[in-house]
Amino acid sequence: MFTIITGAQFGDEGKGKIVDLLAKDYDIVARFQGGNNAGHTVRVGDEVYKLHLIPSGILLDARVLIGPGVVLNPEVLAEEITMFENHGIKIDAEKLGLDAKTSIIMPYHIELDGLREESRETKIGTTKRGIGYAYIDKVARDEIRVAELVDKKRFLARLEELAPQKEKEITAMGGNPKIVRDPVLIERYLELGRQFAPYVTDVSREINEALDEEKHVMAEAAQGTHLDVIHGTQKFVTSSSTIAGSACANLGVGPTRVDNVIAIVKAYITRVGEGPLPTELAGELGEQIQKAGGEFGTTTGRSRRCGWFDLPLLKKAIALNGYTEISLTKLDVLTGLDPIRICVCYNYRGENVDYPPELTEDLTECTPVYEDLPGWKNDLTEVKAFEELPENAKKYVKRLEKLMKVPINYISVGPGRAQTFKKE
């Protein structure tokens, strides 16, 4: 069985929590795009694990893989492995695999990313972690891959080939070109290469062989649908394709092998950084949701902008991903709000439309049209079954399900593992 999980909004929907919940039924969990600009938080009892690269299934028995569509900062990966070791969890080559073709984020990528964002008149909200420039080099065939990182001779030869170009770019943007051939940084990368050499694998082959053996494989996305580099709210997007089809392309698995595509959907909507958010709530109400939901980025710590549930954006996400089921998260955050609003369509240039316009600049002209539902006051964090929810909370879930036309199979009412239940 091959299952793909993606975020249906702007990221931060709670993918890590749901992957951690479901991973017990999977043999392999594979990350298929993005870099350490992603942040997945997994809470187990009193322990909180903040992941940026390692797939969320790491805490269970699954083998976890980082595919060649990811851009990898080896220093961040080393830090995550150390974090787990400090908690008594061993991450060895039996547990974690890195594809040989995975692109490496170099120090000069991070330098270029920061310089470019600072020079923009209109900021796009990049995390300045070198993600975009690593993807530029991948497309330009100028990347350094895991295969080079773990081979000293290849690594030094490749760096020497690319260094003049990178030094020229950094100089032209007003930065310090010495970072490209800094001997301390080079030695550190060689050390990391030696550390990760045992982890190198062919992810596509592993997954396809596992599927041939009727094993269960889960593909885990980073970010969310509307941050997709092609179909998202350009230019306020990430540098990779975040939708379900990207899992097949980036992991090297044919689309006919896909069995399930699961959407992670927050009971409201949030966005980090710049870009349109039609249902955004300014002022006290937005701050109330932000505080109740702990809406601060795992990666950057930046506060997330909050808004009411946006159905037009969900309709587009459903079309782009082909979802077979939905996991609804953070329903508990809406407790105490009355009414609770659902944006069912937009008013765009005097006409009501139920699907977002294609261009970002046109989306900024959209005014939400709301349907109001009664709220509830009951605390949901101890609820263990759908039947235990307050009547108005059940009505809200059923209304979303009817509007989205995709079944909601799981509901989350808190950050812990035990605070998610199946909607029978």
Coordinates of C-alpha atoms in Angstrom, one line a residue:
M1 CA 0.0 0.0 0.0
F2 CA 1.3 3.4 -0.9
T3 CA -0.2 6.4 0.9
I4 CA 0.7 10.1 0.3
I5 CA 0.1 12.7 3.0
T6 CA 0.1 16.4 2.2
G7 CA -1.0 19.6 3.8
A8 CA -4.1 21.2 2.2
Q9 CA -3.5 24.8 3.2
F10 CA -0.4 26.9 3.8
G11 CA 1.5 24.3 5.9
D12 CA 1.5 24.0 9.7
E13 CA -1.7 21.9 9.5
G14 CA -0.3 19.2 11.9
K15 CA 1.2 16.7 9.4
G16 CA 3.8 15.5 11.8
K17 CA 1.2 14.6 14.4
I18 CA -0.9 12.6 11.9
V19 CA 2.1 10.9 10.3
D20 CA 3.3 9.9 13.8
L21 CA -0.2 8.5 14.6
L22 CA -0.5 6.5 11.4
A23 CA 3.1 5.4 11.0
K24 CA 2.7 2.3 13.2
D25 CA 0.9 0.7 10.3
Y26 CA 3.7 1.5 7.8
D27 CA 7.0 -0.2 7.0
I28 CA 8.6 2.9 5.4
V29 CA 8.0 6.6 5.8
A30 CA 9.7 8.8 3.1
R31 CA 10.1 12.6 2.9
F32 CA 9.8 13.7 -0.7
Q33 CA 10.5 17.4 -0.9
G34 CA 11.5 20.6 0.8
G35 CA 14.3 21.2 3.2
N36 CA 14.8 22.4 6.8
N37 CA 12.5 25.2 6.1
A38 CA 9.8 22.7 7.2
G39 CA 8.9 22.1 10.8
H40 CA 7.1 19.1 12.2
T41 CA 6.3 18.9 15.9
V42 CA 5.6 15.5 17.4
R43 CA 4.6 15.3 21.1
V44 CA 4.9 11.9 22.9
G45 CA 3.9 12.2 26.6
D46 CA 5.9 15.0 28.0
E47 CA 8.5 14.9 25.3
V48 CA 8.3 17.3 22.3
Y49 CA 10.4 16.5 19.2
K50 CA 10.8 19.3 16.6
L51 CA 11.8 17.9 13.2
H52 CA 13.0 19.7 10.1
L53 CA 14.3 16.9 7.9
I54 CA 13.8 13.5 9.4
P55 CA 10.3 12.1 8.6
S56 CA 7.9 12.1 11.5
G57 CA 7.6 8.3 11.5
I58 CA 11.1 8.1 13.1
L59 CA 9.6 7.5 16.6
L60 CA 8.0 4.2 15.6
D61 CA 9.2 1.0 13.9
A62 CA 9.2 2.3 10.4
R63 CA 12.3 2.8 8.3
V64 CA 12.5 6.5 7.3
L65 CA 13.9 7.7 4.1
I66 CA 14.9 11.2 2.7
G67 CA 14.3 11.2 -1.0
P68 CA 16.2 12.9 -3.8
G69 CA 13.6 15.7 -4.1
V70 CA 14.7 17.0 -0.7
V71 CA 17.5 19.6 -0.3
L72 CA 19.5 18.5 2.7
N73 CA 21.4 20.6 5.2
P74 CA 23.8 18.0 6.6
E75 CA 24.5 20.1 9.8
V76 CA 20.7 20.2 10.6
L77 CA 20.4 16.5 10.0
A78 CA 23.3 15.8 12.4
E79 CA 21.7 18.0 15.0
E80 CA 18.4 16.1 14.7
I81 CA 20.2 12.7 15.1
T82 CA 22.0 14.1 18.2
M83 CA 18.7 15.3 19.6
F84 CA 17.2 11.8 19.4
E85 CA 20.4 10.2 20.8
N86 CA 20.1 12.5 23.8
H87 CA 16.7 11.1 24.3
G88 CA 18.0 7.5 24.2
I89 CA 16.8 6.9 20.6
K90 CA 19.4 5.4 18.2
I91 CA 19.3 6.6 14.6
D92 CA 21.5 4.3 12.6
A93 CA 21.7 3.2 8.9
E94 CA 19.1 0.5 9.6
K95 CA 16.6 3.2 10.6
L96 CA 17.5 6.1 8.3
G97 CA 18.3 6.2 4.6
L98 CA 19.5 9.1 2.4
D99 CA 19.2 9.0 -1.3
A100 CA 22.5 9.4 -3.1
K101 CA 21.0 12.0 -5.5
T102 CA 19.7 14.3 -2.7
S103 CA 21.1 17.8 -3.1
I104 CA 23.1 19.3 -0.4
I105 CA 22.6 22.8 1.0
M106 CA 26.0 24.5 1.1
P107 CA 27.0 27.5 3.2
Y108 CA 27.0 29.7 0.0
H109 CA 23.3 28.8 -0.6
I110 CA 22.4 30.3 2.8
E111 CA 24.5 33.4 2.1
L112 CA 22.9 33.9 -1.3
D113 CA 19.4 33.4 0.1
G114 CA 19.8 36.0 2.8
L115 CA 21.4 38.5 0.4
R116 CA 18.6 38.1 -2.1
E117 CA 15.8 38.5 0.4
E118 CA 17.4 41.6 1.8
S119 CA 17.6 43.1 -1.7
R120 CA 13.9 42.6 -2.5
E121 CA 11.6 45.5 -2.4
T122 CA 8.7 43.2 -1.8
K123 CA 9.7 40.5 0.7
I124 CA 8.5 36.9 0.0
G125 CA 9.1 35.7 3.6
T126 CA 11.9 33.2 2.9
T127 CA 13.3 31.4 5.9
K128 CA 16.8 32.3 4.6
R129 CA 18.0 28.7 4.9
G130 CA 19.3 28.4 1.4
I131 CA 16.4 26.2 0.2
G132 CA 15.6 28.2 -2.9
Y133 CA 19.3 28.5 -4.1
A134 CA 19.8 24.8 -3.5
Y135 CA 16.8 24.1 -5.8
I136 CA 18.2 26.6 -8.4
D137 CA 21.4 24.7 -8.5
K138 CA 19.5 21.4 -8.8
V139 CA 17.7 22.6 -11.8
A140 CA 20.8 24.2 -13.3
R141 CA 22.7 20.9 -12.7
D142 CA 25.2 22.7 -10.5
E143 CA 24.3 20.9 -7.2
I144 CA 26.5 18.9 -4.8
R145 CA 24.7 15.7 -3.9
V146 CA 24.9 13.2 -1.0
A147 CA 27.0 11.0 -3.4
E148 CA 29.7 13.7 -3.5
L149 CA 29.4 14.7 0.2
V150 CA 30.3 11.1 1.3
D151 CA 33.3 10.9 -1.1
K152 CA 36.1 13.4 -0.2
K153 CA 37.7 13.4 -3.7
R154 CA 34.5 14.0 -5.5
F155 CA 33.3 16.6 -3.0
L156 CA 36.5 18.7 -3.3
A157 CA 36.6 18.4 -7.1
R158 CA 33.0 19.5 -7.4
L159 CA 33.4 22.4 -5.0
E160 CA 36.5 23.6 -6.9
E161 CA 34.5 23.5 -10.1
L162 CA 31.6 25.5 -8.7
A163 CA 33.5 27.9 -6.4
P164 CA 34.4 30.6 -8.9
Q165 CA 30.8 31.0 -10.0
K166 CA 29.5 31.1 -6.4
E167 CA 32.1 33.6 -5.4
K168 CA 31.2 35.8 -8.3
E169 CA 27.5 35.7 -7.4
I170 CA 28.1 36.5 -3.7
T171 CA 30.4 39.4 -4.6
A172 CA 27.9 40.9 -7.0
M173 CA 25.3 40.8 -4.3
G174 CA 27.5 42.5 -1.7
G175 CA 28.4 39.5 0.4
N176 CA 31.6 37.9 1.5
P177 CA 32.8 35.4 -1.1
K178 CA 35.3 33.8 1.3
I179 CA 32.5 31.6 2.7
V180 CA 32.6 29.5 -0.5
R181 CA 36.1 28.0 0.2
D182 CA 36.3 28.5 4.0
P183 CA 38.6 25.7 5.1
V184 CA 36.8 25.2 8.5
L185 CA 33.4 24.8 6.7
I186 CA 34.9 22.5 4.1
E187 CA 36.4 20.3 6.8
R188 CA 33.1 20.2 8.7
Y189 CA 31.2 19.1 5.6
L190 CA 33.8 16.3 5.0
E191 CA 33.3 15.2 8.6
L192 CA 29.5 15.1 8.0
G193 CA 30.1 13.2 4.8
R194 CA 32.0 10.5 6.7
Q195 CA 29.2 10.3 9.3
F196 CA 26.5 9.9 6.7
A197 CA 28.3 7.5 4.3
P198 CA 26.6 4.4 5.8
Y199 CA 23.1 5.9 5.3
V200 CA 23.3 6.2 1.5
T201 CA 20.7 4.3 -0.5
D202 CA 18.6 4.3 -3.6
V203 CA 15.2 5.4 -2.3
S204 CA 13.2 4.7 -5.4
R205 CA 14.5 1.1 -5.5
E206 CA 13.8 0.6 -1.8
I207 CA 10.2 1.8 -2.1
N208 CA 9.4 -0.1 -5.2
E209 CA 10.8 -3.3 -3.8
A210 CA 8.8 -2.7 -0.6
L211 CA 5.6 -2.3 -2.6
D212 CA 6.4 -5.4 -4.6
E213 CA 6.6 -7.2 -1.3
E214 CA 3.2 -5.8 -0.3
K215 CA 4.7 -3.6 2.4
H216 CA 3.1 -0.3 3.4
V217 CA 4.8 2.9 2.4
M218 CA 3.9 6.5 3.4
A219 CA 5.1 9.6 1.6
E220 CA 5.3 12.6 3.8
A221 CA 5.2 16.2 2.5
A222 CA 6.6 19.4 3.9
Q223 CA 4.8 22.8 3.7
G224 CA 1.3 22.9 2.2
T225 CA -0.6 22.8 -1.1
H226 CA -0.8 26.6 -1.6
L227 CA 2.9 27.0 -1.1
D228 CA 3.5 24.8 -4.2
V229 CA 6.1 26.4 -6.5
I230 CA 3.8 25.9 -9.5
H231 CA 0.3 25.9 -8.3
G232 CA 0.6 28.0 -5.1
T233 CA 0.2 31.7 -4.5
Q234 CA 3.1 32.8 -6.5
K235 CA 5.5 34.4 -5.6
F236 CA 4.8 33.8 -2.0
V237 CA 5.6 30.1 -2.2
T238 CA 8.3 27.6 -1.3
S239 CA 10.8 26.3 -3.9
S240 CA 9.5 22.8 -4.4
S241 CA 6.3 21.1 -5.5
T242 CA 4.2 20.3 -2.3
I243 CA 1.3 18.4 -3.9
A244 CA 0.7 14.7 -4.0
G245 CA 1.9 14.1 -7.6
S246 CA 5.3 15.4 -6.5
A247 CA 5.7 12.4 -4.2
C248 CA 5.6 10.1 -7.2
A249 CA 8.0 12.2 -9.3
N250 CA 10.5 12.9 -6.4
L251 CA 10.5 9.4 -4.9
G252 CA 10.6 7.6 -8.3
V253 CA 7.3 5.7 -7.8
G254 CA 4.8 5.3 -10.6
P255 CA 1.4 7.0 -10.0
T256 CA -0.5 3.8 -10.6
R257 CA 0.9 2.5 -7.3
V258 CA -0.8 5.2 -5.2
D259 CA -3.6 3.8 -3.0
N260 CA -4.5 6.7 -0.7
V261 CA -3.9 10.5 -0.6
I262 CA -4.6 12.0 2.8
A263 CA -5.2 15.7 3.4
I264 CA -4.2 17.3 6.6
V265 CA -6.6 20.2 7.2
K266 CA -6.7 22.7 10.1
A267 CA -10.1 23.6 11.4
Y268 CA -9.3 27.2 10.5
I269 CA -6.4 28.5 8.4
T270 CA -3.0 30.0 9.1
R271 CA -0.1 31.4 7.1
V272 CA 3.5 32.3 8.0
G273 CA 5.1 35.2 6.2
E274 CA 3.9 37.2 3.3
G275 CA 1.2 36.5 0.7
P276 CA -2.6 36.7 0.5
L277 CA -4.9 35.2 3.1
P278 CA -8.4 36.2 2.2
T279 CA -10.1 35.2 5.6
E280 CA -7.4 36.7 7.8
L281 CA -8.6 37.9 11.1
A282 CA -6.8 41.1 12.3
G283 CA -7.0 42.3 15.9
E284 CA -8.2 40.5 19.0
L285 CA -10.0 37.6 17.4
G286 CA -7.0 36.6 15.3
E287 CA -4.7 36.9 18.3
Q288 CA -7.1 34.7 20.4
I289 CA -6.9 31.9 17.8
Q290 CA -3.1 32.4 17.5
K291 CA -2.7 32.1 21.2
A292 CA -5.1 29.1 21.7
G293 CA -3.5 27.3 18.8
G294 CA 0.1 28.0 19.6
E295 CA 0.5 29.4 16.2
F296 CA 4.2 30.1 16.0
G297 CA 6.4 28.5 13.4
T298 CA 8.4 25.4 14.4
T299 CA 11.3 26.4 12.1
T300 CA 11.4 30.2 12.5
G301 CA 9.3 31.0 15.6
R302 CA 7.4 33.6 13.6
S303 CA 3.8 34.1 14.5
R304 CA 1.3 32.7 12.1
R305 CA -1.5 34.8 10.7
C306 CA -4.9 33.2 11.4
G307 CA -8.2 33.2 9.6
W308 CA -11.6 31.4 9.2
F309 CA -11.8 28.2 7.3
D310 CA -11.4 29.0 3.5
L311 CA -13.4 26.6 1.4
P312 CA -12.4 27.9 -2.1
L313 CA -8.8 27.3 -1.3
L314 CA -9.7 23.8 0.0
K315 CA -11.5 23.0 -3.2
K316 CA -8.4 23.8 -5.2
A317 CA -6.3 21.7 -2.9
I318 CA -8.7 18.8 -3.4
A319 CA -8.4 19.2 -7.1
L320 CA -4.6 19.4 -7.1
N321 CA -4.1 16.4 -4.8
G322 CA -7.0 14.1 -5.5
Y323 CA -7.6 13.4 -1.8
T324 CA -9.3 10.2 -0.7
E325 CA -9.7 11.2 3.0
I326 CA -9.1 14.1 5.4
S327 CA -7.6 14.4 8.8
L328 CA -9.0 17.5 10.6
T329 CA -6.7 19.1 13.2
K330 CA -7.0 21.7 15.9
L331 CA -10.8 21.6 16.3
D332 CA -10.3 22.4 20.0
V333 CA -8.8 25.8 19.2
L334 CA -12.3 27.0 18.1
T335 CA -13.8 26.4 21.5
G336 CA -15.4 29.6 22.9
L337 CA -15.9 31.3 19.5
D338 CA -19.4 32.1 18.5
P339 CA -20.3 32.3 15.7
I340 CA -17.8 30.1 13.8
R341 CA -17.5 31.2 10.2
I342 CA -16.8 29.3 7.0
C343 CA -15.8 31.2 3.9
V344 CA -18.0 29.4 1.3
C345 CA -17.1 31.6 -1.7
Y346 CA -15.4 34.9 -2.6
N347 CA -16.8 38.0 -4.0
Y348 CA -14.5 38.8 -6.9
R349 CA -15.1 42.0 -8.9
G350 CA -18.8 41.9 -8.0
E351 CA -19.4 38.2 -8.7
N352 CA -19.5 35.3 -6.2
V353 CA -17.0 32.6 -7.1
D354 CA -16.5 29.3 -5.3
Y355 CA -12.9 28.6 -6.6
P356 CA -9.9 30.9 -6.2
P357 CA -8.6 32.9 -9.2
E358 CA -5.4 31.5 -10.7
L359 CA -3.3 34.5 -10.2
T360 CA -2.1 35.7 -6.8
E361 CA -2.7 39.4 -7.6
D362 CA -6.3 38.5 -8.3
L363 CA -6.7 36.5 -5.1
T364 CA -5.8 39.7 -3.2
E365 CA -9.0 41.3 -4.6
C366 CA -11.2 38.5 -3.2
T367 CA -13.6 39.3 -0.3
P368 CA -14.8 36.3 1.7
V369 CA -18.5 35.4 1.8
Y370 CA -19.3 33.6 5.0
E371 CA -21.7 31.0 6.4
D372 CA -22.1 31.3 10.1
L373 CA -22.5 28.3 12.4
P374 CA -23.1 28.3 16.2
G375 CA -20.1 27.8 18.4
W376 CA -19.5 25.7 21.6
K377 CA -18.0 26.4 25.0
N378 CA -17.0 22.9 26.0
D379 CA -13.4 22.0 26.3
L380 CA -12.6 19.3 23.7
T381 CA -9.1 18.3 24.7
E382 CA -10.3 15.2 26.6
V383 CA -12.8 14.0 23.9
K384 CA -12.0 10.5 22.7
A385 CA -14.8 9.9 20.2
F386 CA -16.9 11.8 17.7
E387 CA -20.0 11.1 19.7
E388 CA -18.5 12.8 22.7
L389 CA -18.2 16.1 20.9
P390 CA -20.6 18.9 21.7
E391 CA -23.5 19.0 19.2
N392 CA -22.4 22.2 17.6
A393 CA -18.8 20.9 17.1
K394 CA -20.3 17.8 15.4
K395 CA -22.4 20.1 13.2
Y396 CA -19.3 22.0 12.2
V397 CA -17.3 18.9 11.3
K398 CA -20.3 17.5 9.3
R399 CA -20.8 20.8 7.5
L400 CA -17.1 20.9 6.5
E401 CA -17.3 17.3 5.3
K402 CA -20.4 18.0 3.2
L403 CA -18.8 21.1 1.7
M404 CA -15.5 19.5 0.9
K405 CA -17.1 16.3 -0.4
V406 CA -14.2 14.2 1.0
P407 CA -14.7 12.0 4.1
I408 CA -13.1 13.2 7.4
N409 CA -11.6 10.1 8.9
Y410 CA -9.6 11.5 11.8
I411 CA -10.1 14.5 14.2
S412 CA -7.5 16.0 16.4
V413 CA -8.4 18.0 19.6
G414 CA -4.9 18.6 21.0
P415 CA -1.2 18.1 20.4
G416 CA -0.7 14.7 22.1
R417 CA -0.9 11.3 20.4
A418 CA -4.0 10.3 22.5
Q419 CA -5.8 13.5 21.4
T420 CA -6.7 12.2 17.9
F421 CA -9.6 9.9 17.2
K422 CA -11.2 8.2 14.3
K423 CA -14.5 9.5 13.1
E424 CA -16.5 6.4 12.7

